[in-house]
C-alpha positions as MATLAB code, in Angstrom:
seq = 'EESALTMNIILYILCLLLPVSLGLDNKDDPEYFEISIEDSTFKYYSGFYRKVQSRRPLYKKPRTDNYLSFRLKQWTIGEKTRYKSEKTQTLFLDGDCTSPTTEDCRATWRDELNNTVEVKVVETAEPEYPKYYEVKVVGKVDETLKPILGFYMKMPKKCKDFPVFEKTSKSYITLFLNLNGNGHWTVSFEHCTANYANYATNGANYANYGAGNENLRSTTKGLPSPSYEDTWE';
ca = [
      19.361  -48.574    2.356;
      18.979  -47.365   -1.124;
      15.207  -47.516   -0.760;
      15.299  -45.695    2.582;
      17.443  -43.006    0.993;
      15.209  -42.708   -2.021;
      12.056  -42.264    0.473;
      13.978  -39.493    2.454;
      14.761  -37.604   -0.863;
      11.055  -37.886   -1.763;
       9.840  -36.834    1.553;
      12.362  -33.900    1.545;
      11.101  -32.679   -1.808;
       7.572  -32.810   -0.612;
       8.470  -30.844    2.433;
      10.073  -28.206    0.096;
       6.807  -28.069   -2.074;
       4.305  -28.151    0.483;
       4.397  -24.453    1.481;
       4.079  -23.448   -2.072;
       0.973  -25.638   -2.510;
      -0.645  -24.022    0.558;
       0.059  -20.449   -0.485;
       2.530  -19.936    2.185;
       5.772  -19.194    0.431;
       4.528  -18.296   -3.233;
       6.391  -15.863   -5.041;
       3.712  -15.815   -7.678;
       1.281  -14.257   -5.229;
      -0.243  -10.994   -6.603;
       1.432   -7.755   -6.150;
      -1.571   -5.925   -4.859;
      -5.027   -6.619   -3.480;
      -7.676   -4.089   -3.571;
     -10.093   -4.092   -0.355;
     -13.512   -2.433   -0.208;
     -15.672   -2.080    3.199;
     -18.659   -0.092    3.412;
     -18.989   -0.433    7.093;
     -18.342    2.972    8.655;
     -16.286    1.394   11.480;
     -13.630   -0.256    9.056;
     -14.090    1.631    6.242;
     -10.639    3.184    6.372;
      -9.150   -0.302    5.623;
     -10.437    0.068    2.473;
      -7.670    0.538   -0.306;
      -4.693   -1.051   -2.025;
      -2.568   -3.398   -0.311;
       0.938   -4.135   -1.649;
       2.901   -7.339   -1.185;
       5.975   -6.816    1.299;
       6.584  -10.346    2.095;
       6.013  -13.702    0.198;
       6.628  -16.305    2.811;
       3.549  -16.085    4.990;
       2.012  -13.406    2.599;
       2.068  -10.133    4.143;
       0.494   -7.026    2.323;
       0.455   -3.448    3.425;
      -1.371   -0.399    2.658;
       1.294    2.117    1.512;
       2.550    4.518    4.098;
       0.016    3.270    6.792;
      -0.057    0.710    9.377;
      -2.966   -1.224    7.628;
      -1.911   -4.760    6.908;
      -3.421   -7.961    5.150;
      -1.893  -10.787    6.413;
      -1.872  -14.621    6.224;
      -0.681  -16.911    8.966;
      -1.926  -20.217   10.394;
      -4.205  -20.640    7.525;
      -6.161  -17.536    8.342;
      -6.328  -14.072    6.720;
      -6.606  -11.021    8.718;
      -6.944   -7.231    8.360;
      -5.978   -4.945   10.916;
      -3.627   -2.070   11.945;
      -1.133   -4.438   13.086;
      -0.597   -8.086   12.425;
      -0.243  -11.217   14.455;
       3.330  -11.811   13.444;
       4.438  -10.549   16.909;
       2.890  -11.292   20.287;
       1.805   -7.602   20.946;
       0.016   -7.306   17.517;
      -3.629   -8.298   17.207;
      -6.016   -8.813   14.496;
      -9.059   -6.767   13.803;
     -10.935   -8.725   10.978;
     -10.623  -12.245    9.992;
     -11.832  -14.755    7.585;
     -13.528  -17.525    9.392;
     -12.512  -20.172    6.753;
      -9.607  -21.895    5.502;
      -8.625  -20.246    2.348;
      -5.429  -19.765    0.366;
      -6.585  -16.639   -1.140;
      -8.536  -13.919    0.356;
     -10.319  -12.785   -2.808;
     -14.123  -12.742   -2.713;
     -14.037  -14.865   -5.698;
     -11.988  -17.732   -4.610;
     -12.969  -17.701   -0.807;
     -16.663  -18.148    0.249;
     -15.620  -17.696    4.068;
     -17.006  -14.763    5.804;
     -15.007  -11.827    7.314;
     -15.828  -11.087   11.085;
     -14.622   -8.613   13.597;
     -13.282   -9.490   17.166;
     -16.940   -9.822   18.367;
     -17.598  -12.407   15.739;
     -20.114   -9.941   13.843;
     -20.212  -10.282    9.991;
     -18.605   -7.364    8.124;
     -19.041   -7.066    4.308;
     -15.622   -7.049    2.733;
     -14.807   -7.304   -0.787;
     -11.176   -8.336   -1.827;
      -9.919   -8.529   -5.302;
      -6.656   -8.908   -7.201;
      -5.389   -5.816   -8.947;
      -2.595   -5.140  -11.137;
       0.734   -3.017   -9.998;
       0.098    0.285  -11.155;
       2.273    1.638  -14.239;
       3.963    5.030  -13.700;
       4.388    7.367  -16.616;
       7.414    9.381  -17.192;
       5.399   12.513  -16.532;
       2.694   13.706  -14.555;
       0.890   16.986  -15.222;
      -0.473   18.901  -11.951;
      -3.283   21.275  -13.061;
      -6.473   22.639  -11.501;
      -9.719   22.273  -13.228;
     -11.639   25.636  -13.264;
     -10.262   28.756  -11.792;
      -6.777   28.587  -10.668;
      -5.975   30.213   -7.383;
      -2.678   32.319   -7.858;
      -1.080   30.661   -4.649;
      -1.220   27.397   -6.582;
       0.491   28.540   -9.816;
       3.994   27.719   -8.516;
       3.097   24.114   -8.057;
       1.342   23.459  -11.350;
       3.096   21.921  -14.433;
       4.913   18.800  -15.396;
       6.659   16.377  -12.955;
       9.232   13.935  -14.408;
      10.023   10.494  -12.870;
      13.310   10.409  -11.338;
      15.737    7.417  -11.414;
      15.615    6.840   -7.599;
      12.665    5.711   -5.793;
      11.502    6.787   -2.320;
      10.876    3.442   -0.147;
       9.720    1.530   -3.292;
       7.536    4.308   -4.827;
       8.799    6.796   -7.597;
       9.238   10.187   -7.217;
       8.516   12.966   -9.823;
      10.478   16.137  -10.100;
       8.952   19.363  -11.499;
      10.631   20.149  -14.854;
      10.327   23.968  -14.809;
      12.438   25.196  -11.723;
      12.025   28.364   -9.872;
      14.061   29.218   -6.752;
      12.890   26.025   -5.173;
      12.640   22.425   -6.735;
       9.357   20.651   -6.068;
       8.610   17.118   -5.874;
       5.581   14.793   -6.284;
       5.911   11.721   -3.923;
       4.102    9.318   -1.671;
       4.452   11.113    1.585;
       5.278    9.696    5.205;
       1.766   10.540    6.168;
       0.106    8.424    3.386;
      -0.792   11.146    1.089;
       0.607   11.922   -2.480;
       1.974   15.236   -1.943;
       3.753   18.153   -3.738;
       6.638   19.327   -1.553;
      10.211   20.489   -1.705;
      11.386   17.161   -0.136;
      12.699   14.391   -2.526;
      11.800   11.753    0.048;
       9.548   12.002    2.930;
       8.627    8.584    3.803;
       9.218    9.366    7.292;
       6.369   10.970    8.848;
       8.604   12.796   11.322;
      10.543   14.348    8.458;
       7.331   15.553    7.047;
       6.014   17.087   10.189;
       8.902   19.525   10.274;
       9.555   20.126    6.591;
       5.731   20.299    6.012;
       5.563   23.345    8.366;
       8.495   24.961    6.524;
       6.814   24.353    3.257;
       3.617   25.928    4.515;
       5.631   29.027    4.918;
       6.813   29.147    1.334;
       5.137   31.978   -0.818;
       1.537   32.438    0.422;
       1.340   29.375    2.426;
      -1.253   27.353    0.428;
       1.034   25.763   -2.209;
       1.017   22.369   -0.143;
      -1.044   19.996   -2.455;
      -1.921   16.493   -1.342;
      -4.339   13.604   -2.298;
      -7.413   13.246    0.024;
      -7.099    9.593    0.255;
      -4.223    7.941    2.168;
      -2.203    4.687    1.000;
      -2.785    4.993   -2.907;
      -0.209    3.280   -4.902;
      -0.529    5.877   -7.744;
      -1.515    9.684   -7.713;
      -3.491    8.833  -10.687;
      -5.820    6.841   -8.656;
      -7.053   10.065   -6.849;
      -9.911   12.271   -7.939;
      -9.919   14.819   -5.161;
      -7.036   16.737   -3.986;
      -6.711   19.210   -1.022;
];
C-alpha cells in the first residue's frame, strides 16, 4: 500500500510538471514575439505580439484581432484563434515545436491551402516606457499642429495594460498620448480610448477642435510603444 501511494504521488507530480515541459503552462514564456512577413497577403500580421495568456500560450497584437496561439502542439497566426469552434486559423506551423521562433523551430509556416509562407518570428523584450515623451515635428511646423506639440508625462493609471501620457502644458483642453482602440498610438483628448466605438465618436468630436487637423496618430497599428513608429499621420 505504501509503495502504491508513493507511485501515485510520483505520477501526480509528473502530471503537474508535464504541461510546463511541453510549453503549455509556462509563465516564463517571453512577453513579446515579433513577427515579420513579406508576403503581401499576410503582411498585415507582421508586428509585435504580447502575451495575454500563459496556459496554452496566447499572444495578441495590441488593439487588433491578430493572434499568435499554441494549441494541440501547433502554433497558428490569424485574425482569430482556434480556442472556440467558430474561430479558424490562417497560418500554421507544420511541425511539433514548443517555441515558434525561427531560431528554435525548423518547421514551415503554411496557409490554409498548404502553401509555404515565409515567416520570421523572434523573441523581443517588453518595451520600457520613459517618464516623458516629446511630440515634435521635424521640419516646418503646421500651425494647426502646434496645440499638440510638447511634452507628455506618464500617468499612474494604464489604459487596458498600456501606459497613458498626459500633456504637461495645459490649454483649454487636456491632451493625451495613448494606444487607441483602433490600434494606433494617438494624441487625443480622451484619457483611455481602448474601445473603438468610443474612438469613433470622440475622434469625430476631436476633429472639430481648432482647425480640425490636430489629430495625430501612428501609421502602424498594434505597436506596443509609440517610440517604435517612424511615420505619423
